[in-house]
PDB file of C-alpha atoms in Angstrom:
ATOM      1  CA  MET A   1       0.107   0.051  -0.095  1.00 42.00           C
ATOM      2  CA  ALA A   2       1.234   3.544  -1.069  1.00 46.00           C
ATOM      3  CA  ARG A   3       2.477   5.161   2.046  1.00 49.00           C
ATOM      4  CA  ASN A   4      -0.251   7.926   1.230  1.00 58.00           C
ATOM      5  CA  LEU A   5      -2.910   5.619   0.956  1.00 87.00           C
ATOM      6  CA  TRP A   6      -2.590   4.810   4.576  1.00 97.00           C
ATOM      7  CA  LEU A   7      -5.844   5.826   5.546  1.00 97.00           C
ATOM      8  CA  PRO A   8      -8.389   5.125   8.288  1.00 98.00           C
ATOM      9  CA  ILE A   9     -11.616   3.446   7.780  1.00 98.00           C
ATOM     10  CA  THR A  10     -14.500   5.463   8.589  1.00 98.00           C
ATOM     11  CA  GLY A  11     -18.192   5.275   8.977  1.00 98.00           C
ATOM     12  CA  GLY A  12     -21.694   6.373  10.652  1.00 97.00           C
ATOM     13  CA  SER A  13     -21.753   3.006  12.459  1.00 97.00           C
ATOM     14  CA  VAL A  14     -20.003  -0.541  13.113  1.00 95.00           C
ATOM     15  CA  GLU A  15     -22.271  -2.061  10.889  1.00 95.00           C
ATOM     16  CA  GLU A  16     -21.321   0.353   8.035  1.00 97.00           C
ATOM     17  CA  ILE A  17     -17.548  -0.565   8.397  1.00 97.00           C
ATOM     18  CA  ILE A  18     -18.493  -3.929   8.415  1.00 94.00           C
ATOM     19  CA  SER A  19     -20.431  -3.869   5.152  1.00 94.00           C
ATOM     20  CA  ALA A  20     -17.592  -2.736   3.403  1.00 92.00           C
ATOM     21  CA  HIS A  21     -14.693  -4.322   5.587  1.00 93.00           C
ATOM     22  CA  ALA A  22     -15.770  -7.663   6.748  1.00 89.00           C
ATOM     23  CA  ASP A  23     -12.874  -7.659   9.159  1.00 89.00           C
ATOM     24  CA  PRO A  24     -11.868  -4.164  10.465  1.00 93.00           C
ATOM     25  CA  LEU A  25      -9.592  -5.481  13.180  1.00 90.00           C
ATOM     26  CA  ALA A  26      -7.592  -7.463  11.401  1.00 90.00           C
ATOM     27  CA  LEU A  27      -6.702  -4.441   9.282  1.00 94.00           C
ATOM     28  CA  LEU A  28      -5.706  -3.033  12.208  1.00 94.00           C
ATOM     29  CA  GLU A  29      -3.683  -5.615  13.369  1.00 92.00           C
ATOM     30  CA  SER A  30      -1.701  -6.244  10.240  1.00 94.00           C
ATOM     31  CA  GLY A  31      -1.234  -2.400   9.684  1.00 96.00           C
ATOM     32  CA  ALA A  32      -2.859  -2.045   6.716  1.00 97.00           C
ATOM     33  CA  VAL A  33      -5.202   0.944   8.147  1.00 98.00           C
ATOM     34  CA  PRO A  34      -4.063   3.147  10.856  1.00 98.00           C
ATOM     35  CA  ALA A  35      -7.380   3.725  12.468  1.00 98.00           C
ATOM     36  CA  LEU A  36     -11.239   2.878  12.648  1.00 98.00           C
ATOM     37  CA  VAL A  37     -13.326   5.784  13.119  1.00 99.00           C
ATOM     38  CA  VAL A  38     -17.560   5.638  14.234  1.00 98.00           C
ATOM     39  CA  ARG A  39     -18.490   9.259  13.716  1.00 98.00           C
ATOM     40  CA  ARG A  40     -21.211  10.529  16.040  1.00 98.00           C
ATOM     41  CA  ALA A  41     -21.136   6.973  18.067  1.00 98.00           C
ATOM     42  CA  LEU A  42     -21.883   9.279  21.137  1.00 98.00           C
ATOM     43  CA  ALA A  43     -25.308  11.592  20.465  1.00 97.00           C
ATOM     44  CA  ALA A  44     -24.940  15.322  20.781  1.00 97.00           C
ATOM     45  CA  PRO A  45     -27.486  15.570  23.938  1.00 96.00           C
ATOM     46  CA  ALA A  46     -25.354  12.890  25.340  1.00 96.00           C
ATOM     47  CA  LEU A  47     -22.292  14.930  25.031  1.00 97.00           C
ATOM     48  CA  THR A  48     -23.447  18.194  26.063  1.00 96.00           C
ATOM     49  CA  THR A  49     -24.343  16.744  29.630  1.00 92.00           C
ATOM     50  CA  VAL A  50     -21.138  14.969  29.824  1.00 91.00           C
ATOM     51  CA  LEU A  51     -19.119  18.082  28.978  1.00 92.00           C
ATOM     52  CA  SER A  52     -21.400  20.316  31.098  1.00 89.00           C
ATOM     53  CA  ARG A  53     -20.473  17.795  34.286  1.00 85.00           C
ATOM     54  CA  LEU A  54     -16.880  17.258  33.758  1.00 83.00           C
ATOM     55  CA  GLN A  55     -16.190  21.105  33.387  1.00 78.00           C
ATOM     56  CA  GLY A  56     -17.278  21.370  36.542  1.00 71.00           C
ATOM     57  CA  GLN A  57     -14.929  18.890  38.445  1.00 69.00           C
ATOM     58  CA  PRO A  58     -12.100  20.052  40.366  1.00 63.00           C
ATOM     59  CA  TRP A  59      -9.473  19.238  37.535  1.00 67.00           C
ATOM     60  CA  GLN A  60     -11.026  22.289  35.917  1.00 57.00           C
ATOM     61  CA  ARG A  61      -9.704  24.517  38.500  1.00 54.00           C
ATOM     62  CA  ARG A  62      -6.410  22.980  38.852  1.00 54.00           C
ATOM     63  CA  THR A  63      -3.152  22.830  37.143  1.00 54.00           C
ATOM     64  CA  ALA A  64      -1.539  20.054  35.310  1.00 51.00           C
ATOM     65  CA  SER A  65       1.146  18.132  37.743  1.00 49.00           C
ATOM     66  CA  TYR A  66       2.255  16.137  34.913  1.00 43.00           C
ATOM     67  CA  LYS A  67       2.509  18.041  31.523  1.00 43.00           C
ATOM     68  CA  THR A  68       3.655  15.211  29.420  1.00 45.00           C
ATOM     69  CA  LEU A  69       0.572  13.063  30.235  1.00 50.00           C
ATOM     70  CA  GLY A  70      -2.195  15.364  31.122  1.00 59.00           C
ATOM     71  CA  VAL A  71      -4.427  14.955  33.908  1.00 58.00           C
ATOM     72  CA  ASP A  72      -6.564  12.297  34.701  1.00 59.00           C
ATOM     73  CA  LEU A  73     -10.104  12.782  36.324  1.00 59.00           C
ATOM     74  CA  GLY A  74      -9.740  10.381  38.821  1.00 52.00           C
ATOM     75  CA  ALA A  75      -6.335  11.463  40.344  1.00 45.00           C
ATOM     76  CA  TYR A  76      -8.257  14.636  41.284  1.00 41.00           C
ATOM     77  CA  LEU A  77     -11.330  13.325  42.586  1.00 41.00           C
ATOM     78  CA  GLY A  78      -9.544  11.119  45.462  1.00 41.00           C
ATOM     79  CA  ARG A  79      -8.669  14.654  46.857  1.00 41.00           C
ATOM     80  CA  TYR A  80     -12.207  15.758  47.309  1.00 39.00           C
ATOM     81  CA  PRO A  81     -15.402  14.603  49.028  1.00 39.00           C
ATOM     82  CA  HIS A  82     -17.543  14.104  45.974  1.00 41.00           C
ATOM     83  CA  PRO A  83     -20.245  11.807  44.594  1.00 37.00           C
ATOM     84  CA  LEU A  84     -17.804  10.633  42.024  1.00 39.00           C
ATOM     85  CA  ASP A  85     -15.512   9.113  44.632  1.00 40.00           C
ATOM     86  CA  LEU A  86     -15.586   5.747  43.128  1.00 40.00           C
ATOM     87  CA  LEU A  87     -14.530   6.481  39.978  1.00 40.00           C
ATOM     88  CA  ARG A  88     -10.807   5.656  39.455  1.00 39.00           C
ATOM     89  CA  ALA A  89      -8.640   6.148  36.512  1.00 35.00           C
ATOM     90  CA  GLU A  90      -6.596   3.415  38.423  1.00 33.00           C
ATOM     91  CA  VAL A  91      -8.856   0.593  37.913  1.00 35.00           C
ATOM     92  CA  HIS A  92      -7.259  -2.262  36.136  1.00 35.00           C
ATOM     93  CA  SER A  93      -9.902  -4.448  34.591  1.00 34.00           C
ATOM     94  CA  THR A  94      -7.999  -8.091  34.892  1.00 33.00           C
ATOM     95  CA  CYS A  95      -9.478 -10.986  33.958  1.00 31.00           C
ATOM     96  CA  THR A  96      -8.646 -15.104  33.953  1.00 35.00           C
ATOM     97  CA  LYS A  97     -10.826 -18.034  34.536  1.00 35.00           C
ATOM     98  CA  THR A  98      -9.991 -17.471  38.499  1.00 39.00           C
ATOM     99  CA  THR A  99     -13.116 -16.930  40.400  1.00 42.00           C
ATOM    100  CA  ASP A 100     -11.704 -14.080  42.513  1.00 49.00           C
ATOM    101  CA  LEU A 101     -10.286 -12.130  39.688  1.00 44.00           C
ATOM    102  CA  GLN A 102     -13.566 -12.400  37.717  1.00 51.00           C
ATOM    103  CA  ARG A 103     -15.394 -10.986  41.170  1.00 52.00           C
ATOM    104  CA  HIS A 104     -12.796  -8.413  41.234  1.00 52.00           C
ATOM    105  CA  HIS A 105     -13.468  -7.223  37.684  1.00 52.00           C
ATOM    106  CA  ALA A 106     -17.396  -7.561  37.903  1.00 59.00           C
ATOM    107  CA  ASN A 107     -17.344  -5.121  41.662  1.00 58.00           C
ATOM    108  CA  ALA A 108     -15.020  -2.512  40.031  1.00 58.00           C
ATOM    109  CA  THR A 109     -17.017  -2.199  37.340  1.00 64.00           C
ATOM    110  CA  ALA A 110     -20.318  -2.202  38.763  1.00 65.00           C
ATOM    111  CA  ALA A 111     -18.892   0.360  41.164  1.00 61.00           C
ATOM    112  CA  PHE A 112     -17.710   2.500  38.335  1.00 63.00           C
ATOM    113  CA  ASP A 113     -20.724   2.376  36.319  1.00 67.00           C
ATOM    114  CA  LEU A 114     -22.969   3.255  39.203  1.00 66.00           C
ATOM    115  CA  ALA A 115     -20.822   6.389  40.099  1.00 63.00           C
ATOM    116  CA  ALA A 116     -20.704   7.340  36.412  1.00 68.00           C
ATOM    117  CA  LYS A 117     -24.531   6.958  35.992  1.00 73.00           C
ATOM    118  CA  ARG A 118     -25.522   8.942  38.946  1.00 68.00           C
ATOM    119  CA  ALA A 119     -22.866  11.545  37.753  1.00 69.00           C
ATOM    120  CA  GLY A 120     -24.039  11.738  34.323  1.00 77.00           C
ATOM    121  CA  LEU A 121     -20.861  10.512  32.572  1.00 82.00           C
ATOM    122  CA  TYR A 122     -21.990   7.044  31.711  1.00 87.00           C
ATOM    123  CA  ALA A 123     -23.335   7.749  27.911  1.00 93.00           C
ATOM    124  CA  PRO A 124     -19.379   7.689  26.595  1.00 93.00           C
ATOM    125  CA  VAL A 125     -18.681   4.423  28.249  1.00 89.00           C
ATOM    126  CA  GLU A 126     -21.835   2.863  26.853  1.00 93.00           C
ATOM    127  CA  ALA A 127     -20.985   4.057  23.693  1.00 96.00           C
ATOM    128  CA  LEU A 128     -17.556   2.702  23.802  1.00 94.00           C
ATOM    129  CA  HIS A 129     -18.712  -0.594  25.261  1.00 92.00           C
ATOM    130  CA  ARG A 130     -21.157  -0.869  22.335  1.00 94.00           C
ATOM    131  CA  THR A 131     -18.746  -0.066  19.527  1.00 95.00           C
ATOM    132  CA  LEU A 132     -16.329  -2.583  20.737  1.00 93.00           C
ATOM    133  CA  ARG A 133     -18.841  -5.325  21.150  1.00 90.00           C
ATOM    134  CA  ALA A 134     -20.250  -4.683  17.721  1.00 91.00           C
ATOM    135  CA  LEU A 135     -16.647  -5.204  16.353  1.00 91.00           C
ATOM    136  CA  PHE A 136     -15.927  -8.557  18.476  1.00 87.00           C
ATOM    137  CA  ALA A 137     -19.014 -10.116  17.472  1.00 84.00           C
ATOM    138  CA  ALA A 138     -18.378  -9.499  13.807  1.00 79.00           C
ATOM    139  CA  ARG A 139     -15.383 -11.073  14.051  1.00 74.00           C
ATOM    140  CA  SER A 140     -16.657 -14.087  16.157  1.00 67.00           C
ATOM    141  CA  ALA A 141     -19.307 -16.300  17.256  1.00 59.00           C
ATOM    142  CA  ALA A 142     -17.589 -16.287  20.780  1.00 54.00           C
ATOM    143  CA  ALA A 143     -19.623 -16.278  23.572  1.00 54.00           C
ATOM    144  CA  GLU A 144     -20.353 -13.139  25.136  1.00 53.00           C
ATOM    145  CA  ALA A 145     -18.366 -13.843  27.951  1.00 51.00           C
ATOM    146  CA  ASP A 146     -15.221 -13.977  25.844  1.00 72.00           C
ATOM    147  CA  PHE A 147     -15.893 -10.162  25.777  1.00 75.00           C
ATOM    148  CA  LEU A 148     -15.202  -8.143  28.963  1.00 75.00           C
ATOM    149  CA  PRO A 149     -15.374  -4.590  29.301  1.00 76.00           C
ATOM    150  CA  ALA A 150     -13.959  -1.574  31.478  1.00 74.00           C
ATOM    151  CA  PRO A 151     -14.745   1.314  32.316  1.00 72.00           C
ATOM    152  CA  GLY A 152     -11.855   3.551  30.719  1.00 80.00           C
ATOM    153  CA  VAL A 153     -10.150   6.783  31.648  1.00 81.00           C
ATOM    154  CA  PHE A 154     -11.559  10.299  31.422  1.00 84.00           C
ATOM    155  CA  ARG A 155      -8.541  12.278  30.466  1.00 87.00           C
ATOM    156  CA  MET A 156      -8.135  15.877  29.804  1.00 86.00           C
ATOM    157  CA  HIS A 157      -4.996  17.547  27.966  1.00 88.00           C
ATOM    158  CA  ARG A 158      -4.048  21.104  28.697  1.00 86.00           C
ATOM    159  CA  PRO A 159      -2.599  23.635  26.720  1.00 87.00           C
ATOM    160  CA  GLY A 160       1.026  22.429  26.185  1.00 87.00           C
ATOM    161  CA  ASN A 161       0.231  18.940  27.128  1.00 88.00           C
ATOM    162  CA  ARG A 162       1.149  16.164  24.964  1.00 89.00           C
ATOM    163  CA  PHE A 163       1.634  12.686  24.743  1.00 91.00           C
ATOM    164  CA  ALA A 164       5.487  11.805  23.473  1.00 93.00           C
ATOM    165  CA  PRO A 165       6.245   8.958  20.734  1.00 96.00           C
ATOM    166  CA  HIS A 166       5.604   5.383  22.267  1.00 97.00           C
ATOM    167  CA  ALA A 167       4.145   2.260  21.708  1.00 97.00           C
ATOM    168  CA  ASP A 168       1.654   0.855  24.237  1.00 94.00           C
ATOM    169  CA  THR A 169       2.424  -2.779  25.729  1.00 92.00           C
ATOM    170  CA  ILE A 170       2.353  -5.166  28.784  1.00 87.00           C
ATOM    171  CA  HIS A 171       5.383  -7.022  27.403  1.00 90.00           C
ATOM    172  CA  ALA A 172       7.739  -4.176  27.818  1.00 91.00           C
ATOM    173  CA  ALA A 173       9.894  -6.053  29.617  1.00 91.00           C
ATOM    174  CA  GLU A 174      10.885  -8.117  26.820  1.00 93.00           C
ATOM    175  CA  TRP A 175      12.354  -4.902  25.246  1.00 96.00           C
ATOM    176  CA  SER A 176      14.679  -4.633  28.267  1.00 94.00           C
ATOM    177  CA  SER A 177      15.807  -8.182  27.879  1.00 94.00           C
ATOM    178  CA  ALA A 178      16.496  -7.811  24.198  1.00 96.00           C
ATOM    179  CA  CYS A 179      17.814  -4.029  24.106  1.00 96.00           C
ATOM    180  CA  GLY A 180      18.825  -3.595  27.422  1.00 91.00           C
ATOM    181  CA  GLY A 181      17.848  -0.679  29.959  1.00 89.00           C
ATOM    182  CA  LYS A 182      15.999  -0.212  32.837  1.00 84.00           C
ATOM    183  CA  ARG A 183      13.167  -3.000  33.225  1.00 80.00           C
ATOM    184  CA  PRO A 184       9.674  -2.043  34.116  1.00 77.00           C
ATOM    185  CA  ARG A 185       8.752  -1.905  37.784  1.00 66.00           C
ATOM    186  CA  ARG A 186       7.849  -5.478  39.299  1.00 57.00           C
ATOM    187  CA  GLY A 187       5.309  -4.042  41.500  1.00 47.00           C
ATOM    188  CA  VAL A 188       2.917  -2.615  38.415  1.00 49.00           C
ATOM    189  CA  ALA A 189       3.740  -6.218  36.564  1.00 47.00           C
ATOM    190  CA  PRO A 190       1.589  -8.284  38.520  1.00 49.00           C
ATOM    191  CA  ASN A 191      -1.615  -6.194  37.662  1.00 54.00           C
ATOM    192  CA  PHE A 192      -1.326  -7.360  33.933  1.00 58.00           C
ATOM    193  CA  ARG A 193      -0.037 -11.028  34.159  1.00 63.00           C
ATOM    194  CA  PRO A 194      -3.350 -12.334  33.336  1.00 65.00           C
ATOM    195  CA  LEU A 195      -3.553 -10.516  30.231  1.00 72.00           C
ATOM    196  CA  ARG A 196      -0.456 -11.030  28.800  1.00 72.00           C
ATOM    197  CA  ARG A 197      -1.781 -13.986  26.834  1.00 74.00           C
ATOM    198  CA  LEU A 198      -3.505 -11.066  24.339  1.00 77.00           C
ATOM    199  CA  ARG A 199      -0.643 -10.422  22.136  1.00 78.00           C
ATOM    200  CA  HIS A 200      -2.543  -7.573  20.255  1.00 84.00           C
ATOM    201  CA  GLN A 201      -3.380  -4.454  22.072  1.00 92.00           C
ATOM    202  CA  LEU A 202      -5.693  -1.564  20.906  1.00 95.00           C
ATOM    203  CA  SER A 203      -6.318   1.863  22.279  1.00 96.00           C
ATOM    204  CA  ALA A 204     -10.284   2.659  22.099  1.00 97.00           C
ATOM    205  CA  LEU A 205     -11.814   6.093  22.606  1.00 97.00           C
ATOM    206  CA  VAL A 206     -14.375   8.455  22.715  1.00 97.00           C
ATOM    207  CA  SER A 207     -13.557  12.048  21.655  1.00 98.00           C
ATOM    208  CA  LEU A 208     -15.654  14.333  23.919  1.00 96.00           C
ATOM    209  CA  GLN A 209     -13.979  17.555  23.060  1.00 96.00           C
ATOM    210  CA  GLN A 210     -10.933  18.882  20.784  1.00 97.00           C
ATOM    211  CA  PRO A 211      -8.909  21.591  20.830  1.00 96.00           C
ATOM    212  CA  ARG A 212      -9.318  24.752  18.515  1.00 95.00           C
ATOM    213  CA  SER A 213      -5.313  23.661  17.568  1.00 95.00           C
ATOM    214  CA  GLY A 214      -2.661  20.917  17.781  1.00 95.00           C
ATOM    215  CA  GLY A 215      -3.967  18.030  20.007  1.00 94.00           C
ATOM    216  CA  GLU A 216      -3.889  15.446  16.926  1.00 96.00           C
ATOM    217  CA  LEU A 217      -3.181  11.977  17.269  1.00 98.00           C
ATOM    218  CA  ARG A 218      -0.218  11.622  14.869  1.00 98.00           C
ATOM    219  CA  LEU A 219       0.202   7.375  14.314  1.00 99.00           C
ATOM    220  CA  PHE A 220       2.862   5.399  12.680  1.00 99.00           C
ATOM    221  CA  SER A 221       2.604   2.256  10.921  1.00 98.00           C
ATOM    222  CA  THR A 222       6.027   1.098  12.633  1.00 98.00           C
ATOM    223  CA  ASN A 223       5.423  -1.939  15.461  1.00 98.00           C
ATOM    224  CA  TRP A 224       7.396  -2.063  18.561  1.00 97.00           C
ATOM    225  CA  GLU A 225       8.422  -5.930  18.149  1.00 96.00           C
ATOM    226  CA  ALA A 226       9.614  -4.894  14.601  1.00 97.00           C
ATOM    227  CA  LEU A 227      12.120  -2.084  16.326  1.00 97.00           C
ATOM    228  CA  MET A 228      13.117  -4.682  19.076  1.00 97.00           C
ATOM    229  CA  SER A 229      14.116  -7.374  16.309  1.00 97.00           C
ATOM    230  CA  THR A 230      17.110  -5.006  15.296  1.00 96.00           C
ATOM    231  CA  CYS A 231      17.581  -2.920  18.645  1.00 96.00           C
ATOM    232  CA  ASN A 232      18.789   0.045  16.284  1.00 95.00           C
ATOM    233  CA  GLN A 233      16.445   2.421  17.937  1.00 95.00           C
ATOM    234  CA  ARG A 234      16.592   3.756  21.680  1.00 95.00           C
ATOM    235  CA  GLY A 235      13.572   2.859  23.550  1.00 97.00           C
ATOM    236  CA  VAL A 236      12.847   3.353  27.232  1.00 95.00           C
ATOM    237  CA  ALA A 237      10.652   0.586  28.735  1.00 95.00           C
ATOM    238  CA  TYR A 238       8.079   1.246  31.812  1.00 90.00           C
ATOM    239  CA  ASP A 239       5.139  -0.342  33.059  1.00 85.00           C
ATOM    240  CA  VAL A 240       2.871  -0.507  30.165  1.00 87.00           C
ATOM    241  CA  GLY A 241       4.626   0.756  27.370  1.00 93.00           C
ATOM    242  CA  ILE A 242       7.883   1.766  25.524  1.00 96.00           C
ATOM    243  CA  ALA A 243       8.855   5.180  24.890  1.00 96.00           C
ATOM    244  CA  PHE A 244      11.167   6.377  21.874  1.00 97.00           C
ATOM    245  CA  PRO A 245      12.621   9.645  22.824  1.00 96.00           C
ATOM    246  CA  HIS A 246      14.618  10.112  19.362  1.00 97.00           C
ATOM    247  CA  TRP A 247      11.733   8.934  17.328  1.00 98.00           C
ATOM    248  CA  PRO A 248      11.907  11.893  15.125  1.00 97.00           C
ATOM    249  CA  ARG A 249      15.370  11.024  14.019  1.00 96.00           C
ATOM    250  CA  ALA A 250      14.164   7.263  14.012  1.00 96.00           C
ATOM    251  CA  ALA A 251      11.267   8.019  11.587  1.00 97.00           C
ATOM    252  CA  ALA A 252      13.658   9.951   9.354  1.00 96.00           C
ATOM    253  CA  MET A 253      15.584   6.763   8.820  1.00 95.00           C
ATOM    254  CA  LEU A 254      12.694   4.062   8.851  1.00 96.00           C
ATOM    255  CA  HIS A 255      10.343   6.102   6.639  1.00 97.00           C
ATOM    256  CA  PRO A 256       7.031   4.653   8.133  1.00 98.00           C
ATOM    257  CA  ARG A 257       3.767   5.350   7.062  1.00 98.00           C
ATOM    258  CA  GLU A 258       2.031   8.122   9.226  1.00 98.00           C
ATOM    259  CA  TYR A 259      -1.070   9.833   9.664  1.00 98.00           C
ATOM    260  CA  ASN A 260      -2.391  12.690  11.420  1.00 98.00           C
ATOM    261  CA  LEU A 261      -5.943  11.381  12.789  1.00 98.00           C
ATOM    262  CA  THR A 262      -8.762  14.186  13.158  1.00 94.00           C
ATOM    263  CA  VAL A 263     -11.757  13.625  15.031  1.00 98.00           C
ATOM    264  CA  THR A 264     -14.742  15.365  16.462  1.00 98.00           C
ATOM    265  CA  PRO A 265     -16.536  15.443  19.612  1.00 98.00           C
ATOM    266  CA  GLY A 266     -18.893  12.223  19.701  1.00 98.00           C
ATOM    267  CA  ASP A 267     -16.457   9.826  17.657  1.00 99.00           C
ATOM    268  CA  VAL A 268     -15.497   6.757  18.879  1.00 99.00           C
ATOM    269  CA  PHE A 269     -11.771   6.246  17.251  1.00 99.00           C
ATOM    270  CA  ILE A 270      -9.614   2.825  17.712  1.00 98.00           C
ATOM    271  CA  PHE A 271      -6.196   2.286  16.622  1.00 98.00           C
ATOM    272  CA  ASN A 272      -3.137  -0.398  17.043  1.00 97.00           C
ATOM    273  CA  SER A 273      -1.502   1.315  20.008  1.00 97.00           C
ATOM    274  CA  ASN A 274       1.384  -1.621  19.494  1.00 97.00           C
ATOM    275  CA  ARG A 275       2.468   0.472  16.911  1.00 98.00           C
ATOM    276  CA  VAL A 276       4.501   3.877  17.307  1.00 99.00           C
ATOM    277  CA  HIS A 277       2.315   6.889  17.830  1.00 98.00           C
ATOM    278  CA  GLU A 278       2.151  10.535  19.785  1.00 97.00           C
ATOM    279  CA  VAL A 279      -0.446  13.307  20.628  1.00 95.00           C
ATOM    280  CA  LEU A 280       0.781  16.528  19.229  1.00 95.00           C
ATOM    281  CA  PRO A 281       0.824  19.399  22.230  1.00 93.00           C
ATOM    282  CA  VAL A 282      -2.196  21.212  22.267  1.00 93.00           C
ATOM    283  CA  VAL A 283      -2.515  24.697  21.478  1.00 94.00           C
ATOM    284  CA  GLY A 284      -4.905  27.425  22.861  1.00 90.00           C
ATOM    285  CA  GLN A 285      -6.849  27.277  26.023  1.00 89.00           C
ATOM    286  CA  GLN A 286      -9.327  24.869  24.857  1.00 93.00           C
ATOM    287  CA  PRO A 287      -8.297  21.241  26.355  1.00 92.00           C
ATOM    288  CA  ARG A 288      -8.808  17.930  24.828  1.00 93.00           C
ATOM    289  CA  LEU A 289     -11.038  15.993  26.575  1.00 93.00           C
ATOM    290  CA  VAL A 290     -11.369  11.687  25.803  1.00 93.00           C
ATOM    291  CA  LEU A 291     -12.840   8.705  27.498  1.00 92.00           C
ATOM    292  CA  GLY A 292     -10.442   5.958  26.644  1.00 91.00           C
ATOM    293  CA  SER A 293      -9.084   2.256  27.368  1.00 90.00           C
ATOM    294  CA  PHE A 294      -6.849  -0.367  26.317  1.00 91.00           C
ATOM    295  CA  VAL A 295      -8.081  -3.310  24.617  1.00 90.00           C
ATOM    296  CA  GLY A 296      -6.327  -6.530  24.285  1.00 86.00           C
ATOM    297  CA  TYR A 297      -7.560  -9.355  22.214  1.00 82.00           C
ATOM    298  CA  SER A 298      -6.196 -12.854  20.604  1.00 78.00           C
ATOM    299  CA  HIS A 299      -6.964 -15.501  18.360  1.00 73.00           C
ATOM    300  CA  SER A 300      -6.350 -18.794  20.199  1.00 67.00           C
ATOM    301  CA  PRO A 301      -6.702 -21.061  21.754  1.00 66.00           C
ATOM    302  CA  ARG A 302     -10.222 -18.862  21.662  1.00 74.00           C
ATOM    303  CA  GLU A 303     -11.305 -15.632  20.252  1.00 78.00           C
ATOM    304  CA  GLU A 304     -11.598 -13.246  23.318  1.00 81.00           C
ATOM    305  CA  MET A 305     -11.266  -9.525  23.992  1.00 83.00           C
ATOM    306  CA  ARG A 306     -10.593  -7.524  27.473  1.00 83.00           C
ATOM    307  CA  MET A 307     -10.382  -3.604  27.996  1.00 81.00           C
ATOM    308  CA  TRP A 308      -8.379  -2.456  30.733  1.00 79.00           C
ATOM    309  CA  SER A 309      -7.241   1.176  32.073  1.00 71.00           C
TER     310      SER A 309
END
């Protein structure tokens, strides 16, 4: 595929996308397309309600403490007495066939759902789940139990905030073993151990508000495992991914396909986060607001999809 033809698949519904592409998840996995976009998956009235609720939260009245990553709503809600004190960005939706883990997942998700519904913030969560469930159902006749949703993270990027080039993976320790460097913290790794059988990882997000300038998601076709096969590029492994501090120089050498994804409020967009990507700096005073989650899936020994955040 020519570099300039590396384009996302867009549609007004999952059904519209599937009618043109029988297995869109496979296209993401292979790198044939940079992203899937379901336009206006979150209806305008629901979006207006969610924005009015989010804009009244404490994060609007405080400065981002970590300029690179922006502000997670859950990090602030924990500091204030508030009806949303169950809403936590740190919830890890781990799942295996172990009863205790399944019970933990169900309890954590139920607590989040209840808090989000009471606060009027559940509509984007439902839109994200509905979209992913439809994609999973189209791919496989697997049982509903093999799709496990999770709440996601509400995140704000303020002026100047960005995500530097990186790839997301819960297998980041493999990079350290192959290419050297500090290994991710062991204290965090157990949270993801049950998910490691899910080799493929996506990011799925709902756009709630876009800045007037900047904040685009820039996607590259380069998979972190391809970079690991040569160890020619510097990567820094961390708990859930690998940062590439010299990526502009690496990209000039590797000539990957790239695409700047532009979305509008209400869109659900999904991309292969095992591939290098970044969020460009937000320009101006209007922040970037999204609800997002990681999505892992596998084909063997059975089709399954898990969300976590």
